Each structure stands twice: as C-alpha cells, then as structure tokens.
PDB file of C-alpha atoms in Angstrom:
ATOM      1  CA  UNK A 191       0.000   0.000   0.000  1.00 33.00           C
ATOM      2  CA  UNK A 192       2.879   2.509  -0.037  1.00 32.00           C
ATOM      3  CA  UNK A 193       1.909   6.058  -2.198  1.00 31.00           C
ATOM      4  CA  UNK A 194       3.285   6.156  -5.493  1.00 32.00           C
ATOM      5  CA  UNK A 195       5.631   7.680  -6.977  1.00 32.00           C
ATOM      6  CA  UNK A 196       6.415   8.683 -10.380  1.00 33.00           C
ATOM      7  CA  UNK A 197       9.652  10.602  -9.993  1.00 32.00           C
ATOM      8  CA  UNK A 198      12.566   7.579 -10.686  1.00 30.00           C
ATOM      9  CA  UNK A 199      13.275   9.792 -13.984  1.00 32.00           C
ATOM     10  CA  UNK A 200      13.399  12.840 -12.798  1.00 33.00           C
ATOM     11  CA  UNK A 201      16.930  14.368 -12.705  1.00 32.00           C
ATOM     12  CA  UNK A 202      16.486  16.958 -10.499  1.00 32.00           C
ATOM     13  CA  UNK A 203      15.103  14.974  -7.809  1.00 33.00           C
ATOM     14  CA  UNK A 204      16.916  11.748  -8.102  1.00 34.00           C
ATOM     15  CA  UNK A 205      19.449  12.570  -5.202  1.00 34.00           C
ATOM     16  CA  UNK A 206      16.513  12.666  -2.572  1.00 40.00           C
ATOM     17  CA  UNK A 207      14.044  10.098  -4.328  1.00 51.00           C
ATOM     18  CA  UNK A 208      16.280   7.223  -5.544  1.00 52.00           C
ATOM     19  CA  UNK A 209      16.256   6.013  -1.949  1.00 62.00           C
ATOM     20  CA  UNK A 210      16.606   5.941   1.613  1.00 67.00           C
ATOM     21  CA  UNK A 211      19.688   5.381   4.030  1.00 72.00           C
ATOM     22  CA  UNK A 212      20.126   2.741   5.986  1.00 70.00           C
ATOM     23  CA  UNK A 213      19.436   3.071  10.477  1.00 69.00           C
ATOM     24  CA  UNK A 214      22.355   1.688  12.092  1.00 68.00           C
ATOM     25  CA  UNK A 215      21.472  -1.616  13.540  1.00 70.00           C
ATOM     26  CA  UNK A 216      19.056  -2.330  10.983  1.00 75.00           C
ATOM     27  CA  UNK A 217      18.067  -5.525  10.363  1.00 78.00           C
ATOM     28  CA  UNK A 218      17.488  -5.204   6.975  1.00 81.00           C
ATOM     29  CA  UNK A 219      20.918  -4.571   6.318  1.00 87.00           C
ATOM     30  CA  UNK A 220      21.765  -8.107   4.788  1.00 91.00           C
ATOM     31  CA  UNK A 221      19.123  -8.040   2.478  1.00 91.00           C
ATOM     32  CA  UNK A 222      19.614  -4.480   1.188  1.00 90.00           C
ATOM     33  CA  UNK A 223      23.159  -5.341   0.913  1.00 93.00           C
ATOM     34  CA  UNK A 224      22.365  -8.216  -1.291  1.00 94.00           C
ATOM     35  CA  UNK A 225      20.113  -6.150  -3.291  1.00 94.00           C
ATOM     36  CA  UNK A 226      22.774  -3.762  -3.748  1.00 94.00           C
ATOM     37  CA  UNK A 227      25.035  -6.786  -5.159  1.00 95.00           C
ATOM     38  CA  UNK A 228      22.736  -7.860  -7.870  1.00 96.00           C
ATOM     39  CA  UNK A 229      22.125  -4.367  -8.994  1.00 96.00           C
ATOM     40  CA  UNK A 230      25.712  -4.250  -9.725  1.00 96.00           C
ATOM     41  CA  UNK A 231      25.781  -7.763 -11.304  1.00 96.00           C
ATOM     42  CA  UNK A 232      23.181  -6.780 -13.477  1.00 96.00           C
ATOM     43  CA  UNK A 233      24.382  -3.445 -14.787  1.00 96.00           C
ATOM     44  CA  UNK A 234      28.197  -5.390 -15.414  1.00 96.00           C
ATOM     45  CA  UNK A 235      26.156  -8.207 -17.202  1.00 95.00           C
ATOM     46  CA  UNK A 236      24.661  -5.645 -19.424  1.00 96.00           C
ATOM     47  CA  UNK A 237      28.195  -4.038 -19.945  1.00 96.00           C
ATOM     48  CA  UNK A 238      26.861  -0.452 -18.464  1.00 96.00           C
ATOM     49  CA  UNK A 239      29.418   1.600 -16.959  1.00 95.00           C
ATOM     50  CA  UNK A 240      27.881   3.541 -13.324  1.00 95.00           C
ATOM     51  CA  UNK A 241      27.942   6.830 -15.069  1.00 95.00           C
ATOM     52  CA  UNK A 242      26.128   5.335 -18.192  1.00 94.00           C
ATOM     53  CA  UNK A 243      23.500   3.537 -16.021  1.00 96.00           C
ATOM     54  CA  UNK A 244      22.802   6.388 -13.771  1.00 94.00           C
ATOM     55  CA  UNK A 245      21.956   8.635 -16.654  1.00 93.00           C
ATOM     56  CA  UNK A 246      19.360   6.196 -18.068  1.00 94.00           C
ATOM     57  CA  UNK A 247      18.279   6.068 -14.871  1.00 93.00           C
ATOM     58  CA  UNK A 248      18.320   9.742 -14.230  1.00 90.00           C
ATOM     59  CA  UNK A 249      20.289   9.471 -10.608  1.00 87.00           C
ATOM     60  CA  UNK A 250      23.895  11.241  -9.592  1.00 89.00           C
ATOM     61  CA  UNK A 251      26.791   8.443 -10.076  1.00 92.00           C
ATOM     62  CA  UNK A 252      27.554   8.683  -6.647  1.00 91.00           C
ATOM     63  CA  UNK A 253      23.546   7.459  -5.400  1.00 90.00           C
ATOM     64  CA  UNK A 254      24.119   4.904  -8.245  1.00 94.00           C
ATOM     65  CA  UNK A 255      26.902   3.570  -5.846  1.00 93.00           C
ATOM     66  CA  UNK A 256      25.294   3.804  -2.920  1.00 91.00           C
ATOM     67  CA  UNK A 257      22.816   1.561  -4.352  1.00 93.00           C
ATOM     68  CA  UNK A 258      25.244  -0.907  -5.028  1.00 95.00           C
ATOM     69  CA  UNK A 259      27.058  -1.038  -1.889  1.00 93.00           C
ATOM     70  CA  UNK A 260      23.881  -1.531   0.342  1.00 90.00           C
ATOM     71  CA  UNK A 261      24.057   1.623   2.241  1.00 87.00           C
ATOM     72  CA  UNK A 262      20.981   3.283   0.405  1.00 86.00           C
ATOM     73  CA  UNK A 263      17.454   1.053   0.456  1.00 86.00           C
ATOM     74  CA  UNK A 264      16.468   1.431  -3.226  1.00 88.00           C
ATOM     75  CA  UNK A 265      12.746   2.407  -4.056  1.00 84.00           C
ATOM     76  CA  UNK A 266      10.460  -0.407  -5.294  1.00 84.00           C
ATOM     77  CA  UNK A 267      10.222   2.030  -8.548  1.00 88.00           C
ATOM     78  CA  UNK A 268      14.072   1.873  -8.887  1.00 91.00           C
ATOM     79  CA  UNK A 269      13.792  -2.063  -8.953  1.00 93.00           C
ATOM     80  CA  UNK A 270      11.062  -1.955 -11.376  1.00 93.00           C
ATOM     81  CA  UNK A 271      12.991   0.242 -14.047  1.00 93.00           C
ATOM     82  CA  UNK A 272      16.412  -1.293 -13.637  1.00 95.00           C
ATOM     83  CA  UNK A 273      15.381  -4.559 -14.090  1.00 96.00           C
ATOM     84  CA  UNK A 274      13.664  -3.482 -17.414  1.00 96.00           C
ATOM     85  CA  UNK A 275      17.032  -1.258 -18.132  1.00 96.00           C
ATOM     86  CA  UNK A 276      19.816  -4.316 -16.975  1.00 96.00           C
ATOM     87  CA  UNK A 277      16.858  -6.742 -19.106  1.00 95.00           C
ATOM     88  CA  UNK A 278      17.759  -8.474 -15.934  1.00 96.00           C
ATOM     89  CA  UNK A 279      14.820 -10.623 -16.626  1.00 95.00           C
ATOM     90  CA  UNK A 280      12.691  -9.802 -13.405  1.00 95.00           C
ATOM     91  CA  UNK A 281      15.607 -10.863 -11.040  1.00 95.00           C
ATOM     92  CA  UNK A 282      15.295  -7.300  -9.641  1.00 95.00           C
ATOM     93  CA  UNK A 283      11.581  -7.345  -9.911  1.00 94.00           C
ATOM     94  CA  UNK A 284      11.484 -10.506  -7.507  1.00 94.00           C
ATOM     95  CA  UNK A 285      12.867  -7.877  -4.589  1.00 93.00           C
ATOM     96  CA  UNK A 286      10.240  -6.037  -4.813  1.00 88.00           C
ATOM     97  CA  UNK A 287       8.095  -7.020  -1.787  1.00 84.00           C
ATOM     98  CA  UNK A 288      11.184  -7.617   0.450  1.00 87.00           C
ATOM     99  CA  UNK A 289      12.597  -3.860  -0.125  1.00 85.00           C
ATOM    100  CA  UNK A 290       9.240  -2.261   0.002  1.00 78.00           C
ATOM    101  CA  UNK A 291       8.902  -3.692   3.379  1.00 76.00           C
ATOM    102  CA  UNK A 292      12.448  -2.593   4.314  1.00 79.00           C
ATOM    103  CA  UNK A 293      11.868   0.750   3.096  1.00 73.00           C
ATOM    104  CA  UNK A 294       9.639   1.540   6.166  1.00 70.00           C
ATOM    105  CA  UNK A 295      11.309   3.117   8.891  1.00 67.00           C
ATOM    106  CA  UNK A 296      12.119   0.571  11.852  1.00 70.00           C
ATOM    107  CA  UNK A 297       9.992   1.453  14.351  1.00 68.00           C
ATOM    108  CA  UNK A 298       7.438   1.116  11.825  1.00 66.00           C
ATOM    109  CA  UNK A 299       8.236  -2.016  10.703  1.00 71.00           C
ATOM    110  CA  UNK A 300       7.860  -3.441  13.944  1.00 75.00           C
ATOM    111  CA  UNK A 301       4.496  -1.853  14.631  1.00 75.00           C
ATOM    112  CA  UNK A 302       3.235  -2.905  11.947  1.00 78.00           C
ATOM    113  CA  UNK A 303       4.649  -6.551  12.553  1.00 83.00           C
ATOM    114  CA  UNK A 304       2.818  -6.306  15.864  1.00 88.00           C
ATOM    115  CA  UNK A 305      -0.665  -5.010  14.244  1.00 90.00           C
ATOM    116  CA  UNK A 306      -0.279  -7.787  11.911  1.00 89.00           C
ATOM    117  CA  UNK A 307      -0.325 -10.671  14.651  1.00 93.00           C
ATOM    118  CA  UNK A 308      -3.052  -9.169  16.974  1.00 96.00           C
ATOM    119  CA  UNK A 309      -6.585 -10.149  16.593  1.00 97.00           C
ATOM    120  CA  UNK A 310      -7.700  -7.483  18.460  1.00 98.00           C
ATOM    121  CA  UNK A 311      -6.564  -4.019  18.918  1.00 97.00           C
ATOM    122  CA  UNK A 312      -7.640  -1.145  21.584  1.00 98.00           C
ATOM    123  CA  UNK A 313      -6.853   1.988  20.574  1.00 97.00           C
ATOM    124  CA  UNK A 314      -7.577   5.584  22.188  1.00 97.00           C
ATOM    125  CA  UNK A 315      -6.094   9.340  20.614  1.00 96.00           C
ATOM    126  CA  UNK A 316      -6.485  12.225  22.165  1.00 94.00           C
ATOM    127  CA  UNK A 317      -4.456  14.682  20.110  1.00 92.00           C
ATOM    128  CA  UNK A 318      -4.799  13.372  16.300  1.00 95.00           C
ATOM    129  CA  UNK A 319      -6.488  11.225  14.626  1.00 97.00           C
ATOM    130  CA  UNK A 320      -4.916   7.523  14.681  1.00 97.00           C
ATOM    131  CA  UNK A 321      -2.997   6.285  12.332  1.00 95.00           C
ATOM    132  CA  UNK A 322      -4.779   3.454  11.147  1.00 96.00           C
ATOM    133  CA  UNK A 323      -7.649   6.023  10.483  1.00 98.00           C
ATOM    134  CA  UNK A 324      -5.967   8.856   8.444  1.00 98.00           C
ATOM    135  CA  UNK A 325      -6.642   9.385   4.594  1.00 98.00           C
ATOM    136  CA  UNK A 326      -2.589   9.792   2.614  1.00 97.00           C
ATOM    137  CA  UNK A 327      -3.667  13.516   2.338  1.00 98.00           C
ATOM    138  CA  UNK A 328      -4.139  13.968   6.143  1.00 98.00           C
ATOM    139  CA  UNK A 329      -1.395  11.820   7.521  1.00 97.00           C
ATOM    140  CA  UNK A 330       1.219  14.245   4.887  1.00 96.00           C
ATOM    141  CA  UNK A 331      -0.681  16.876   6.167  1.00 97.00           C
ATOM    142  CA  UNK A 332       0.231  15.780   9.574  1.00 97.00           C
ATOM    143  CA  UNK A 333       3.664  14.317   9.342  1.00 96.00           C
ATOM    144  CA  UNK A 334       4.544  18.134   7.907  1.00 95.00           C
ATOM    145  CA  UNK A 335       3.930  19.436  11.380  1.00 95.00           C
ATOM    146  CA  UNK A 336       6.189  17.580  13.348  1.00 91.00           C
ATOM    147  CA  UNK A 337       9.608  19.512  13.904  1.00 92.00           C
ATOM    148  CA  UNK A 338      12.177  19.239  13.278  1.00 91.00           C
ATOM    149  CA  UNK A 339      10.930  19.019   9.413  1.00 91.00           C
ATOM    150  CA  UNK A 340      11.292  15.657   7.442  1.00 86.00           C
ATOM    151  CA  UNK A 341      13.081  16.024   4.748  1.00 85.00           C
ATOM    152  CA  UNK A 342      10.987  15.393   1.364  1.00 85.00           C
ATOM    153  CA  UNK A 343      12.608  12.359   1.487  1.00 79.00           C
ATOM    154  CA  UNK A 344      11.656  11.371   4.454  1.00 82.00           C
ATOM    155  CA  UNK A 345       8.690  12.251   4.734  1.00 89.00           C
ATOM    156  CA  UNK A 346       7.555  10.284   2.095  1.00 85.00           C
ATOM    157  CA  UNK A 347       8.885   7.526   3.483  1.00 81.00           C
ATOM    158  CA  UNK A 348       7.063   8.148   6.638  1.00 87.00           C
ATOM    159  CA  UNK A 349       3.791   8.601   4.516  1.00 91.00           C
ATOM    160  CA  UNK A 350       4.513   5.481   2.583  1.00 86.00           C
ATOM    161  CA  UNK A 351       4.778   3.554   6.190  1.00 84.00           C
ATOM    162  CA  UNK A 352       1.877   4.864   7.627  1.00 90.00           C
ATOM    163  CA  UNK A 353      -0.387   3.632   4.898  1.00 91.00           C
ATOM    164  CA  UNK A 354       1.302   0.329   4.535  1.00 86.00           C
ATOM    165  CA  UNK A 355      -0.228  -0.254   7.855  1.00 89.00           C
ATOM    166  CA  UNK A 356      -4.018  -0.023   6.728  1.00 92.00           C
ATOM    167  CA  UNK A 357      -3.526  -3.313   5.258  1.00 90.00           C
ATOM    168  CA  UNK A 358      -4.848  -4.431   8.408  1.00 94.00           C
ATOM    169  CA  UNK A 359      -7.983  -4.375   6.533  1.00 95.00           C
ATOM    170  CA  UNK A 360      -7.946  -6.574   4.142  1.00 92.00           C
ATOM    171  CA  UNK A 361      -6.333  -9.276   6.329  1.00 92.00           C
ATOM    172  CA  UNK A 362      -8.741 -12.995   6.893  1.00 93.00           C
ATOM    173  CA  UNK A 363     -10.035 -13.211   9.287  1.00 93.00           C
ATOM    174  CA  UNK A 364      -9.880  -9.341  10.183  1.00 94.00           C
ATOM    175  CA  UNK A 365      -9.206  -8.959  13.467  1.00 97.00           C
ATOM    176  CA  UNK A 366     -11.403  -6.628  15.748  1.00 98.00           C
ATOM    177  CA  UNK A 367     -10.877  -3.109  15.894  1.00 98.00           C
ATOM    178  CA  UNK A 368     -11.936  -0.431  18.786  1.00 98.00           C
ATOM    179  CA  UNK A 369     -11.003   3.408  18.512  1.00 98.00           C
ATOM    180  CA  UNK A 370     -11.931   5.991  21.008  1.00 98.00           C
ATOM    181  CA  UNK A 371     -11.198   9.765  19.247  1.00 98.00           C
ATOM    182  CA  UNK A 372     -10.959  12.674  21.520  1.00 97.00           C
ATOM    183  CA  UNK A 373     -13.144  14.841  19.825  1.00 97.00           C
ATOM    184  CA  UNK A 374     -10.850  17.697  19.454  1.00 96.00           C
ATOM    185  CA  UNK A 375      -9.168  15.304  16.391  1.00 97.00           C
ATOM    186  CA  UNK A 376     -12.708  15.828  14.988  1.00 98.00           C
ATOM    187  CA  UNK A 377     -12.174  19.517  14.601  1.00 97.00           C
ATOM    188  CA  UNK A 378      -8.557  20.215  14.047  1.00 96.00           C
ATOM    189  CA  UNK A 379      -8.596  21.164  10.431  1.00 96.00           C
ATOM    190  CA  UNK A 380      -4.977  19.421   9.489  1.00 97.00           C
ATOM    191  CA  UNK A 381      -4.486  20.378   6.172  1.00 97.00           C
ATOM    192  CA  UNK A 382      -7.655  22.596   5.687  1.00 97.00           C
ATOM    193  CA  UNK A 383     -11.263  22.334   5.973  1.00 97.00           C
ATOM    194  CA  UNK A 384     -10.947  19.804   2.331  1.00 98.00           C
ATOM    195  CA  UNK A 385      -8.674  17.531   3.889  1.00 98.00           C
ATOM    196  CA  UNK A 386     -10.575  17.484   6.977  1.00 98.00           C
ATOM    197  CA  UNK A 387     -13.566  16.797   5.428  1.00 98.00           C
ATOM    198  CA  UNK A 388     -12.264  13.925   3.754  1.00 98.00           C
ATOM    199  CA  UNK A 389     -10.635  12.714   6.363  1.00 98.00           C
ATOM    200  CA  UNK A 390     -14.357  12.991   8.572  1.00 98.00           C
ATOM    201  CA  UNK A 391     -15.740  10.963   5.114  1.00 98.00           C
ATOM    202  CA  UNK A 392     -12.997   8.536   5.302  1.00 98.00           C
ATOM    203  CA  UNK A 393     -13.948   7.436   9.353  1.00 98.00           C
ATOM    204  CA  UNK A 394     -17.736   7.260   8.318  1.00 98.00           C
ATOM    205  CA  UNK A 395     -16.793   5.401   5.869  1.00 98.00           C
ATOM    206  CA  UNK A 396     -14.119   2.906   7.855  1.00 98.00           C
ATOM    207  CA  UNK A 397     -17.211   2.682  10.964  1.00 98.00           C
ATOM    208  CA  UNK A 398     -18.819   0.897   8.599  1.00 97.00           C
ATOM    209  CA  UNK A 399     -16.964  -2.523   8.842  1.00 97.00           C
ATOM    210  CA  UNK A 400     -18.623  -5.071  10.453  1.00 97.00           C
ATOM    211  CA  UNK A 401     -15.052  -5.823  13.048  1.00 97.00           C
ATOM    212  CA  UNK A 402     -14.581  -1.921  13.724  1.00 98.00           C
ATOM    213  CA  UNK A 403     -16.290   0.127  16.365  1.00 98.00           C
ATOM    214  CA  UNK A 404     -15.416   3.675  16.494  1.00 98.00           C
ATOM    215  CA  UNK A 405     -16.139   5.922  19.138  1.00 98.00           C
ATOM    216  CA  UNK A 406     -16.124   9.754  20.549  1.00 98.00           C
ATOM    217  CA  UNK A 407     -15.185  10.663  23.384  1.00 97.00           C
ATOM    218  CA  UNK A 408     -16.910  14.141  24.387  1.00 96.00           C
ATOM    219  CA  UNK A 409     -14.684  17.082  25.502  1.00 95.00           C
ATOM    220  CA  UNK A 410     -17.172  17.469  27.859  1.00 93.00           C
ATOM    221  CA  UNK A 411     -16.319  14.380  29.940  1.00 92.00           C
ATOM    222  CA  UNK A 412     -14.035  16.218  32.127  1.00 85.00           C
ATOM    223  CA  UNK A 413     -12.782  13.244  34.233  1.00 88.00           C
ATOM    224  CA  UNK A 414     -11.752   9.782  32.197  1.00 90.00           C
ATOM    225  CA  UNK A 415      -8.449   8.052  32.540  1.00 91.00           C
ATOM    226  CA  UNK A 416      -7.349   9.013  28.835  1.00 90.00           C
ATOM    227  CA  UNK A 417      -5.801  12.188  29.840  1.00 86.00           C
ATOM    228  CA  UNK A 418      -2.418  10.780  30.472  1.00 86.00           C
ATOM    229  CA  UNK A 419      -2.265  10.285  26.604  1.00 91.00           C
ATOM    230  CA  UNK A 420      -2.849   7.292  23.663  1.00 94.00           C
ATOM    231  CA  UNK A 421      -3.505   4.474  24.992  1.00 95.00           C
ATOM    232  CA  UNK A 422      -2.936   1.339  22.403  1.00 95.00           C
ATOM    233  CA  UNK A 423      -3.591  -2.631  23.419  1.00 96.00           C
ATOM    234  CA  UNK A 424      -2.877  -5.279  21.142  1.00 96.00           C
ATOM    235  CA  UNK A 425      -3.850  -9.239  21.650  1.00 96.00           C
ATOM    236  CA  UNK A 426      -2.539 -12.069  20.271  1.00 96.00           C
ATOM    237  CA  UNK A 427      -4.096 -15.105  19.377  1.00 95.00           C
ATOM    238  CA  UNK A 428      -2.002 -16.890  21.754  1.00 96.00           C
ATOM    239  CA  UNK A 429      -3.492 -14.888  24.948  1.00 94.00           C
ATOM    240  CA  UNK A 430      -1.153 -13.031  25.292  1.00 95.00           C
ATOM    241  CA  UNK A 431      -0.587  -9.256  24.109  1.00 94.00           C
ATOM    242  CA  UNK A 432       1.334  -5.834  24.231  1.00 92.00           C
ATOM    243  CA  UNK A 433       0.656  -2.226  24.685  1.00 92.00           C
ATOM    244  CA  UNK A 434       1.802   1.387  25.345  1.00 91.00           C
ATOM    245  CA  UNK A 435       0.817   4.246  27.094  1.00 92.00           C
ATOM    246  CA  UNK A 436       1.885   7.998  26.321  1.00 88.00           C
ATOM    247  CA  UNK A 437       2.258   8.971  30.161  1.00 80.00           C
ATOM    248  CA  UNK A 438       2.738   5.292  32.065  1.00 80.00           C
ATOM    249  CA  UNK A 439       5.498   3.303  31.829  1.00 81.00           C
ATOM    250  CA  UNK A 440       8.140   5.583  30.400  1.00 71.00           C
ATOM    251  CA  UNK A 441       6.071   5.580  27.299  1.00 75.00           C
ATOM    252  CA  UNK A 442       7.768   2.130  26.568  1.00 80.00           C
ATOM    253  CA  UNK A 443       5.626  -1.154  24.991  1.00 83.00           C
ATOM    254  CA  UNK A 444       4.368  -3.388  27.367  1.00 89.00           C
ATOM    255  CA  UNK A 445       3.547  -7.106  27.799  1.00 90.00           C
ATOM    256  CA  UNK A 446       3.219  -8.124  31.509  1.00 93.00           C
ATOM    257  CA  UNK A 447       0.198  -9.383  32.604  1.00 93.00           C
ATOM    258  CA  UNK A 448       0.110  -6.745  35.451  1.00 94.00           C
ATOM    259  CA  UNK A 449       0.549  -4.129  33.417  1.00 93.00           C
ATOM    260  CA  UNK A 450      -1.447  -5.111  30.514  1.00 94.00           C
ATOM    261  CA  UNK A 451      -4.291  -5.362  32.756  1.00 95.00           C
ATOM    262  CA  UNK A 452      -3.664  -1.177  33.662  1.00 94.00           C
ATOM    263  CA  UNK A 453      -3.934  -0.383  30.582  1.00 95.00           C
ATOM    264  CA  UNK A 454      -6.899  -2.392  29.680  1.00 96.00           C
ATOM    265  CA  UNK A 455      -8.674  -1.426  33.091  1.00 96.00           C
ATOM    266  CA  UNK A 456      -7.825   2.363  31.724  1.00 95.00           C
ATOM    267  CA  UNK A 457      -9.488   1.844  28.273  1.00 97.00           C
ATOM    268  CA  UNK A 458     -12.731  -0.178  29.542  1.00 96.00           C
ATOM    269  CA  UNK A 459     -13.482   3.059  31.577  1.00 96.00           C
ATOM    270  CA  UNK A 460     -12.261   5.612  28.121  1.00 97.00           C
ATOM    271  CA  UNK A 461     -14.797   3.386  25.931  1.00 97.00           C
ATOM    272  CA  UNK A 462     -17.644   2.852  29.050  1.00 97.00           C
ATOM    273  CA  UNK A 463     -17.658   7.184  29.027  1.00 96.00           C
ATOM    274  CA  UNK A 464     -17.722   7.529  25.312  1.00 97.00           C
ATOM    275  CA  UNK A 465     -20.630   7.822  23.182  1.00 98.00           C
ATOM    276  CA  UNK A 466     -21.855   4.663  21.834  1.00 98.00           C
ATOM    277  CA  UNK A 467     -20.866   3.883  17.935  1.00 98.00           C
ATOM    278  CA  UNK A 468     -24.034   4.842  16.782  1.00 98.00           C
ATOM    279  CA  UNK A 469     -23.757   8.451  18.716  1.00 98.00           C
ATOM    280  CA  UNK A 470     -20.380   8.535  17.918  1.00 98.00           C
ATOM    281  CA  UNK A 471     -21.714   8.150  13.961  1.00 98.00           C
ATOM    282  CA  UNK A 472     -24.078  10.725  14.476  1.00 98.00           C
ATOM    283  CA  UNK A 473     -22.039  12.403  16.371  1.00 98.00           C
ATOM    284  CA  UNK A 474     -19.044  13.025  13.097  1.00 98.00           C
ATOM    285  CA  UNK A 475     -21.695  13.428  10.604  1.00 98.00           C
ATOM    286  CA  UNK A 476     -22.872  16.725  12.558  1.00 97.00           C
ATOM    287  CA  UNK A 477     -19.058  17.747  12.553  1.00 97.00           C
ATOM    288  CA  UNK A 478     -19.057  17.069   9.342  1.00 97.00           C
ATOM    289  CA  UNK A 479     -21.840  19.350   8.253  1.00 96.00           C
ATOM    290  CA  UNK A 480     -20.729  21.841  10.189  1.00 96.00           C
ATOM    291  CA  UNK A 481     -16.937  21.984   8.853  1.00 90.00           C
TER     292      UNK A 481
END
C-alpha cells in the first residue's frame, strides 16, 4: 500500500528520491546489501558503466553507488525500471516485496509486525487522529507538522509507512478493531477544511466494517483516565498481548500481565464514558456538516 511515486526519472530529484539510508542496527541490512550486489551484477552483465547507467536512470553516479554497496534502500520504482534497463529478466523485480517492506522506517516495521499478529486491537487518541484512520492527504498533512521538518525524502517515506499499515484491513479473518477519538481530532482542520472533510468521510466510511467500532469521546467528559495520553492494546491469538501508554510506563511497549491489565482497566473506563458507535456516527456526521 505505499503512495506512489512517479519521480525515478526525474533528474532533479533523483538525489533525494532514488532512496533511503540505511538506520544503524538495521536488520534489513543483509538483504539491502544483497540487493545492492545484484544491482551491480546486473548493470556489469549488461556491460553499463555507473555513469552510463545512472543517466538512463536519471540518478547522480555517486547514489548509483550507494545503491550498489547496500548503504541506500532502493525504491520499489528503482527495482522496477532497472530490471527493465539491466533486461535483468525480473531478477530485480522478484525484490520487490522484500525492499518495500524494508523501506519503512524501523519502528514502523515493527508496529506494523505487531498489528499484523493481533486479533484485536484497543486503541484511544487524544491529540490526532490515529494512524490506522488517516486518509494519505491527512497523515502528509500531519507528518509536515512535526519539527524538526522531514526532509521530502523522508517524509515520504514516513507517509509510505503509515499507509502500509491499513492493510490491516484486508487481512482474513480481520481482526477486531476499537477506537476511542478525543473529539478535538474531529475539529482540528490538518491540512484545511478539504482535507478534513475527507478525512471525517474517510472514518464514516471505515465505521462501517462489520469488526470496527469507532467511538467519541466528548470534551465534555471532564474526568476519564485518557488524559495521560494514547492508549494502544494489542492481543494475540495466543493470549497473550502488548501495549503502550503515552504517560505510564516511560512511554515504553508493554507485555506483563500486570501491566497489561492497567492499561486495559484504563481503556474499559475511556470506551464505558464515550458515546456509543451509533452516537459517535451521528455524532461526526454533525461535525461534518458543520466543517
């Protein structure tokens, strides 16, 4: 699901969208690495020198050889047109999947490793909209807040993350899904009253799935346990399970029994004082009509 992107051939932006650089300790190092090998198999195979390859390609000589050492993740769109460049016969191509998953920043990666196991997941915001909620125009909106500023680059890798995420939907069986918004994300016109809109559209729209119940919590409940920030609870299949708070815990995941059973005690009371889905329905589509 990341965005695409249709800038591999553009020279002017090559430098920052050919790639992004490895995190030290990352354990897609190997694979990149390996990656980076066959690129440079391929483009000696087809007899192209770097600097010939790199303008076909439309990159700097010097990303070209980043590439090729393994200290640069390559774009799934760099994959695509070097294998059909190298005619490396869709040895490249067969990457694909593996980079695009590498190309996620860590921390996402293992988030989203996590969502992917649970088969049920808790989760309360009280200053934005969640993740797993937000429309690509929204969460770019979003992500171009946060200081200090992303780099193009990154940023679109951040973007790119984010949405790989909301594959959560289409997984069988689909696991069940509770969100408690503050209603101050409601109203917070991220990226303008369009994008808000949208975004409003977009949660009507995601309600509407048979394993998702989304509520709204008033900003007139004064008093709820949710003010010491997100709350998220995942559970595994197994029994057991994980979660975080913003303000408990150092902020740090959690798995203990003990303090699992904080965090769910916290969100029982969050979704108890809530509106119910169907107010909570309601309760967007008036927001909605009045944005």
């Amino acid at each position: 699901m990341a965005v695409s992107d249709d800038s591999v051939s553009n020279e002017n932006e090559g430098v920052d969208e050919a790639g992004w650089d490895l995190e030290p300790g990352d354990e897609s190092a190997p694979l990149v690495e390996a990656v980076g090998r066959l690129v440079r198999f391929c483009r000696e195979q087809a007899g192209m020198r770097v600097a010939d390859f790199a303008q076909v390609m439309g990159y700097g000589e010097d990303m070209i050889r980043k590439l090729e050492r393994g200290v640069r993740i390559p774009r799934v769109e760099f994959l695509d047109r070097a294998d059909d460049v190298l005619n490396a016969g869709g040895h490249l191509r067969a990457f694909r999947e593996d980079v695009e998953k590498a190309q996620y920043p860590k921390k996402v990666r293992d988030l989203k490793k996590k969502e992917d196991m649970a088969v049920e997941l808790q989760l309360y915001s009280n200053h934005n909209i969640h993740g797993l909620l937000q429309t690509p125009e929204y969460a770019r909106a979003l992500l171009g807040t946060w200081r200090p500023a992303y780099s193009q680059g990154e940023l679109e890798r951040m973007l790119a993350g984010r949405m790989a995420r909301k594959s959560i939907f289409e997984r069988e069986p689909a696991p069940e899904l509770s969100f408690v918004q503050e209603e101050v994300t409601l109203r917070r016109p991220v990226g303008g009253t369009m994008v808000l809109r949208r975004q409003l559209e977009h949660m009507l729209e995601v309600a509407q799935l048979p394993y998702v119940e989304l509520q709204v919590m008033p900003t007139a409940c004064a008093s709820h346990p949710g003010t010491g920030g997100r709350i998220q609870v995942l559970k595994f299949a197994d029994g057991s399970g994980a979660g975080r708070m913003d303000d408990d815990f150092g902020g740090r995941p959690v798995d203990s029994p003990r303090q699992l059973r904080v965090l769910e005690l916290r969100y029982g009371i969050i979704r108890a004082q809530a509106l119910t889905p169907e107010e909570s329905l309601a309760f967007i589509e008036q927001v909605l009509g009045e944005t």
